[in-house]
């Protein structure tokens, strides 16, 4: 679920920058609602620190990649390397977090 929330986050962040019509703004608002619903739902089953780190990491990396691919942003090698470091951290957090752990049990 947190991965889905992160992917939807990319849509609404891009929408904030590029939306200009009523339909585009409506889609952006819908994406915000869906993204945060998925985020809140996921925190019922995983530690909030891990969920938020994965959510923001995926959102950041995904937004930069989307900007490069969809909106022709220039590729900056330092930015790409820093995103890779961020993703390594997110993957590490995901690996050390027991997916069956409920916050109430901790």
Tab-separated table of N, CA and C in Angstrom, residues 15-96:
chain	number	residue	atom	x	y	z
A	15	UNK	N	0.945	17.375	-10.568
A	15	UNK	CA	-0.258	18.155	-10.819
A	15	UNK	C	-0.203	19.535	-10.202
A	16	UNK	N	0.395	19.644	-9.017
A	16	UNK	CA	0.510	20.959	-8.381
A	16	UNK	C	1.301	21.931	-9.246
A	17	UNK	N	2.290	21.411	-9.943
A	17	UNK	CA	3.131	22.280	-10.764
A	17	UNK	C	2.523	22.544	-12.141
A	18	UNK	N	1.857	21.549	-12.698
A	18	UNK	CA	1.477	21.642	-14.106
A	18	UNK	C	-0.023	21.774	-14.373
A	19	UNK	N	-0.872	21.625	-13.372
A	19	UNK	CA	-2.319	21.715	-13.601
A	19	UNK	C	-2.718	23.148	-13.938
A	20	UNK	N	-3.587	23.264	-14.945
A	20	UNK	CA	-4.043	24.604	-15.322
A	20	UNK	C	-5.539	24.657	-15.630
A	21	UNK	N	-6.172	23.507	-15.793
A	21	UNK	CA	-7.604	23.486	-16.076
A	21	UNK	C	-8.354	22.903	-14.877
A	22	UNK	N	-9.661	23.081	-14.872
A	22	UNK	CA	-10.486	22.542	-13.797
A	22	UNK	C	-10.327	21.031	-13.691
A	23	UNK	N	-10.310	20.341	-14.822
A	23	UNK	CA	-10.183	18.885	-14.824
A	23	UNK	C	-8.827	18.454	-14.258
A	24	UNK	N	-7.766	19.154	-14.633
A	24	UNK	CA	-6.438	18.820	-14.116
A	24	UNK	C	-6.354	19.062	-12.610
A	25	UNK	N	-6.930	20.167	-12.145
A	25	UNK	CA	-6.938	20.441	-10.708
A	25	UNK	C	-7.794	19.423	-9.964
A	26	UNK	N	-8.900	18.999	-10.559
A	26	UNK	CA	-9.748	17.977	-9.934
A	26	UNK	C	-8.986	16.663	-9.787
A	27	UNK	N	-8.255	16.290	-10.824
A	27	UNK	CA	-7.432	15.082	-10.763
A	27	UNK	C	-6.345	15.181	-9.707
A	28	UNK	N	-5.759	16.356	-9.593
A	28	UNK	CA	-4.717	16.580	-8.586
A	28	UNK	C	-5.286	16.432	-7.181
A	29	UNK	N	-6.438	17.025	-6.934
A	29	UNK	CA	-7.077	16.933	-5.616
A	29	UNK	C	-7.466	15.490	-5.304
A	30	UNK	N	-7.995	14.788	-6.289
A	30	UNK	CA	-8.349	13.382	-6.101
A	30	UNK	C	-7.105	12.555	-5.771
A	31	UNK	N	-6.005	12.824	-6.453
A	31	UNK	CA	-4.760	12.104	-6.183
A	31	UNK	C	-4.256	12.376	-4.765
A	32	UNK	N	-4.398	13.610	-4.289
A	32	UNK	CA	-3.998	13.940	-2.913
A	32	UNK	C	-4.812	13.116	-1.919
A	33	UNK	N	-6.118	13.069	-2.118
A	33	UNK	CA	-7.001	12.329	-1.208
A	33	UNK	C	-6.643	10.844	-1.212
A	34	UNK	N	-6.468	10.266	-2.391
A	34	UNK	CA	-6.143	8.839	-2.493
A	34	UNK	C	-4.789	8.551	-1.853
A	35	UNK	N	-3.813	9.385	-2.145
A	35	UNK	CA	-2.468	9.189	-1.617
A	35	UNK	C	-2.452	9.195	-0.094
A	36	UNK	N	-3.106	10.179	0.501
A	36	UNK	CA	-3.101	10.256	1.959
A	36	UNK	C	-3.982	9.187	2.594
A	37	UNK	N	-5.044	8.774	1.928
A	37	UNK	CA	-5.844	7.659	2.440
A	37	UNK	C	-4.983	6.398	2.513
A	38	UNK	N	-4.259	6.116	1.428
A	38	UNK	CA	-3.398	4.935	1.409
A	38	UNK	C	-2.295	5.033	2.463
A	39	UNK	N	-1.755	6.226	2.632
A	39	UNK	CA	-0.713	6.439	3.636
A	39	UNK	C	-1.249	6.165	5.040
A	40	UNK	N	-2.395	6.725	5.366
A	40	UNK	CA	-2.997	6.538	6.689
A	40	UNK	C	-3.367	5.072	6.912
A	41	UNK	N	-3.920	4.434	5.891
A	41	UNK	CA	-4.288	3.024	5.990
A	41	UNK	C	-3.060	2.159	6.292
A	42	UNK	N	-1.956	2.456	5.627
A	42	UNK	CA	-0.736	1.672	5.797
A	42	UNK	C	-0.166	1.799	7.202
A	43	UNK	N	-0.333	2.964	7.829
A	43	UNK	CA	0.219	3.150	9.178
A	43	UNK	C	-0.474	2.285	10.219
A	44	UNK	N	-1.590	1.685	9.869
A	44	UNK	CA	-2.253	0.768	10.792
A	44	UNK	C	-1.504	-0.557	10.887
A	45	UNK	N	-0.654	-0.848	9.895
A	45	UNK	CA	0.000	-2.146	9.816
A	45	UNK	C	1.521	-2.090	9.885
A	46	UNK	N	2.097	-0.936	9.659
A	46	UNK	CA	3.551	-0.776	9.692
A	46	UNK	C	3.913	0.421	10.560
A	47	UNK	N	5.133	0.446	11.086
A	47	UNK	CA	5.561	1.597	11.894
A	47	UNK	C	5.510	2.892	11.088
A	48	UNK	N	5.022	3.935	11.704
A	48	UNK	CA	4.796	5.192	10.996
A	48	UNK	C	6.088	5.790	10.447
A	49	UNK	N	7.194	5.639	11.170
A	49	UNK	CA	8.466	6.172	10.687
A	49	UNK	C	8.889	5.526	9.388
A	50	UNK	N	8.744	4.221	9.310
A	50	UNK	CA	9.089	3.502	8.086
A	50	UNK	C	8.147	3.873	6.957
A	51	UNK	N	6.861	3.913	7.255
A	51	UNK	CA	5.870	4.255	6.230
A	51	UNK	C	6.153	5.638	5.651
A	52	UNK	N	6.401	6.598	6.522
A	52	UNK	CA	6.632	7.961	6.050
A	52	UNK	C	7.933	8.063	5.261
A	53	UNK	N	8.977	7.363	5.713
A	53	UNK	CA	10.251	7.386	4.986
A	53	UNK	C	10.096	6.787	3.591
A	54	UNK	N	9.395	5.671	3.494
A	54	UNK	CA	9.173	5.045	2.186
A	54	UNK	C	8.313	5.950	1.312
A	55	UNK	N	7.258	6.503	1.883
A	55	UNK	CA	6.344	7.385	1.149
A	55	UNK	C	7.081	8.591	0.573
A	56	UNK	N	7.839	9.276	1.411
A	56	UNK	CA	8.532	10.477	0.934
A	56	UNK	C	9.684	10.128	0.003
A	57	UNK	N	10.360	9.021	0.282
A	57	UNK	CA	11.457	8.606	-0.597
A	57	UNK	C	10.973	8.266	-1.990
A	58	UNK	N	9.919	7.463	-2.050
A	58	UNK	CA	9.356	7.117	-3.357
A	58	UNK	C	8.781	8.339	-4.055
A	59	UNK	N	8.138	9.194	-3.290
A	59	UNK	CA	7.573	10.410	-3.875
A	59	UNK	C	8.643	11.315	-4.445
A	60	UNK	N	9.735	11.475	-3.700
A	60	UNK	CA	10.828	12.327	-4.163
A	60	UNK	C	11.481	11.752	-5.408
A	61	UNK	N	11.866	10.483	-5.335
A	61	UNK	CA	12.519	9.845	-6.479
A	61	UNK	C	11.584	9.806	-7.683
A	62	UNK	N	10.349	9.426	-7.447
A	62	UNK	CA	9.386	9.338	-8.542
A	62	UNK	C	9.103	10.677	-9.190
A	63	UNK	N	9.030	11.721	-8.377
A	63	UNK	CA	8.769	13.055	-8.920
A	63	UNK	C	9.927	13.529	-9.787
A	64	UNK	N	11.146	13.310	-9.331
A	64	UNK	CA	12.311	13.714	-10.126
A	64	UNK	C	12.359	12.932	-11.433
A	65	UNK	N	12.118	11.634	-11.364
A	65	UNK	CA	12.123	10.814	-12.580
A	65	UNK	C	11.006	11.241	-13.524
A	66	UNK	N	9.821	11.490	-12.985
A	66	UNK	CA	8.702	11.941	-13.823
A	66	UNK	C	9.009	13.281	-14.477
A	67	UNK	N	9.614	14.194	-13.732
A	67	UNK	CA	9.974	15.501	-14.299
A	67	UNK	C	10.960	15.340	-15.450
A	68	UNK	N	11.914	14.427	-15.301
A	68	UNK	CA	12.905	14.203	-16.359
A	68	UNK	C	12.246	13.578	-17.585
A	69	UNK	N	11.437	12.553	-17.367
A	69	UNK	CA	10.840	11.813	-18.487
A	69	UNK	C	9.691	12.575	-19.137
A	70	UNK	N	8.781	13.101	-18.330
A	70	UNK	CA	7.563	13.698	-18.877
A	70	UNK	C	7.683	15.179	-19.209
A	71	UNK	N	8.536	15.896	-18.471
A	71	UNK	CA	8.571	17.347	-18.629
A	71	UNK	C	9.933	17.881	-19.054
A	72	UNK	N	10.799	16.978	-19.517
A	72	UNK	CA	12.104	17.342	-20.087
A	72	UNK	C	12.981	18.182	-19.172
A	73	UNK	N	12.935	17.907	-17.880
A	73	UNK	CA	13.854	18.565	-16.949
A	73	UNK	C	15.264	18.066	-17.248
A	74	UNK	N	16.266	18.920	-17.104
A	74	UNK	CA	17.636	18.464	-17.364
A	74	UNK	C	18.077	17.419	-16.334
A	75	UNK	N	18.879	16.472	-16.799
A	75	UNK	CA	19.389	15.425	-15.919
A	75	UNK	C	20.631	15.956	-15.211
A	76	UNK	N	20.610	15.887	-13.895
A	76	UNK	CA	21.719	16.348	-13.075
A	76	UNK	C	22.309	15.124	-12.379
A	77	UNK	N	23.570	14.805	-12.662
A	77	UNK	CA	24.196	13.600	-12.131
A	77	UNK	C	24.202	13.581	-10.599
A	78	UNK	N	24.487	14.696	-9.978
A	78	UNK	CA	24.502	14.753	-8.512
A	78	UNK	C	23.108	14.453	-7.959
A	79	UNK	N	22.081	15.005	-8.581
A	79	UNK	CA	20.703	14.758	-8.140
A	79	UNK	C	20.370	13.268	-8.251
A	80	UNK	N	20.765	12.638	-9.348
A	80	UNK	CA	20.506	11.211	-9.552
A	80	UNK	C	21.237	10.379	-8.493
A	81	UNK	N	22.493	10.709	-8.215
A	81	UNK	CA	23.251	9.974	-7.199
A	81	UNK	C	22.620	10.117	-5.818
A	82	UNK	N	22.168	11.312	-5.486
A	82	UNK	CA	21.528	11.520	-4.186
A	82	UNK	C	20.201	10.772	-4.084
A	83	UNK	N	19.474	10.685	-5.174
A	83	UNK	CA	18.230	9.911	-5.173
A	83	UNK	C	18.533	8.429	-4.983
A	84	UNK	N	19.608	7.943	-5.599
A	84	UNK	CA	19.999	6.547	-5.394
A	84	UNK	C	20.330	6.278	-3.928
A	85	UNK	N	21.030	7.199	-3.283
A	85	UNK	CA	21.324	7.056	-1.855
A	85	UNK	C	20.018	7.032	-1.054
A	86	UNK	N	19.091	7.907	-1.399
A	86	UNK	CA	17.792	7.939	-0.734
A	86	UNK	C	17.061	6.613	-0.906
A	87	UNK	N	17.051	6.089	-2.122
A	87	UNK	CA	16.365	4.823	-2.380
A	87	UNK	C	17.022	3.662	-1.646
A	88	UNK	N	18.348	3.681	-1.539
A	88	UNK	CA	19.032	2.640	-0.771
A	88	UNK	C	18.572	2.686	0.687
A	89	UNK	N	18.440	3.881	1.234
A	89	UNK	CA	17.941	4.023	2.598
A	89	UNK	C	16.515	3.527	2.749
A	90	UNK	N	15.668	3.847	1.793
A	90	UNK	CA	14.269	3.402	1.834
A	90	UNK	C	14.196	1.886	1.743
A	91	UNK	N	14.978	1.302	0.839
A	91	UNK	CA	14.990	-0.157	0.701
A	91	UNK	C	15.504	-0.796	1.986
A	92	UNK	N	16.530	-0.200	2.580
A	92	UNK	CA	17.047	-0.712	3.846
A	92	UNK	C	16.006	-0.679	4.946
A	93	UNK	N	15.283	0.419	5.059
A	93	UNK	CA	14.215	0.507	6.061
A	93	UNK	C	13.146	-0.548	5.823
A	94	UNK	N	12.791	-0.733	4.579
A	94	UNK	CA	11.764	-1.714	4.238
A	94	UNK	C	12.234	-3.124	4.601
A	95	UNK	N	13.518	-3.394	4.384
A	95	UNK	CA	14.043	-4.732	4.659
A	95	UNK	C	14.098	-5.043	6.153
A	96	UNK	N	14.360	-4.043	6.977
A	96	UNK	CA	14.486	-4.305	8.414
A	96	UNK	C	13.162	-4.186	9.154
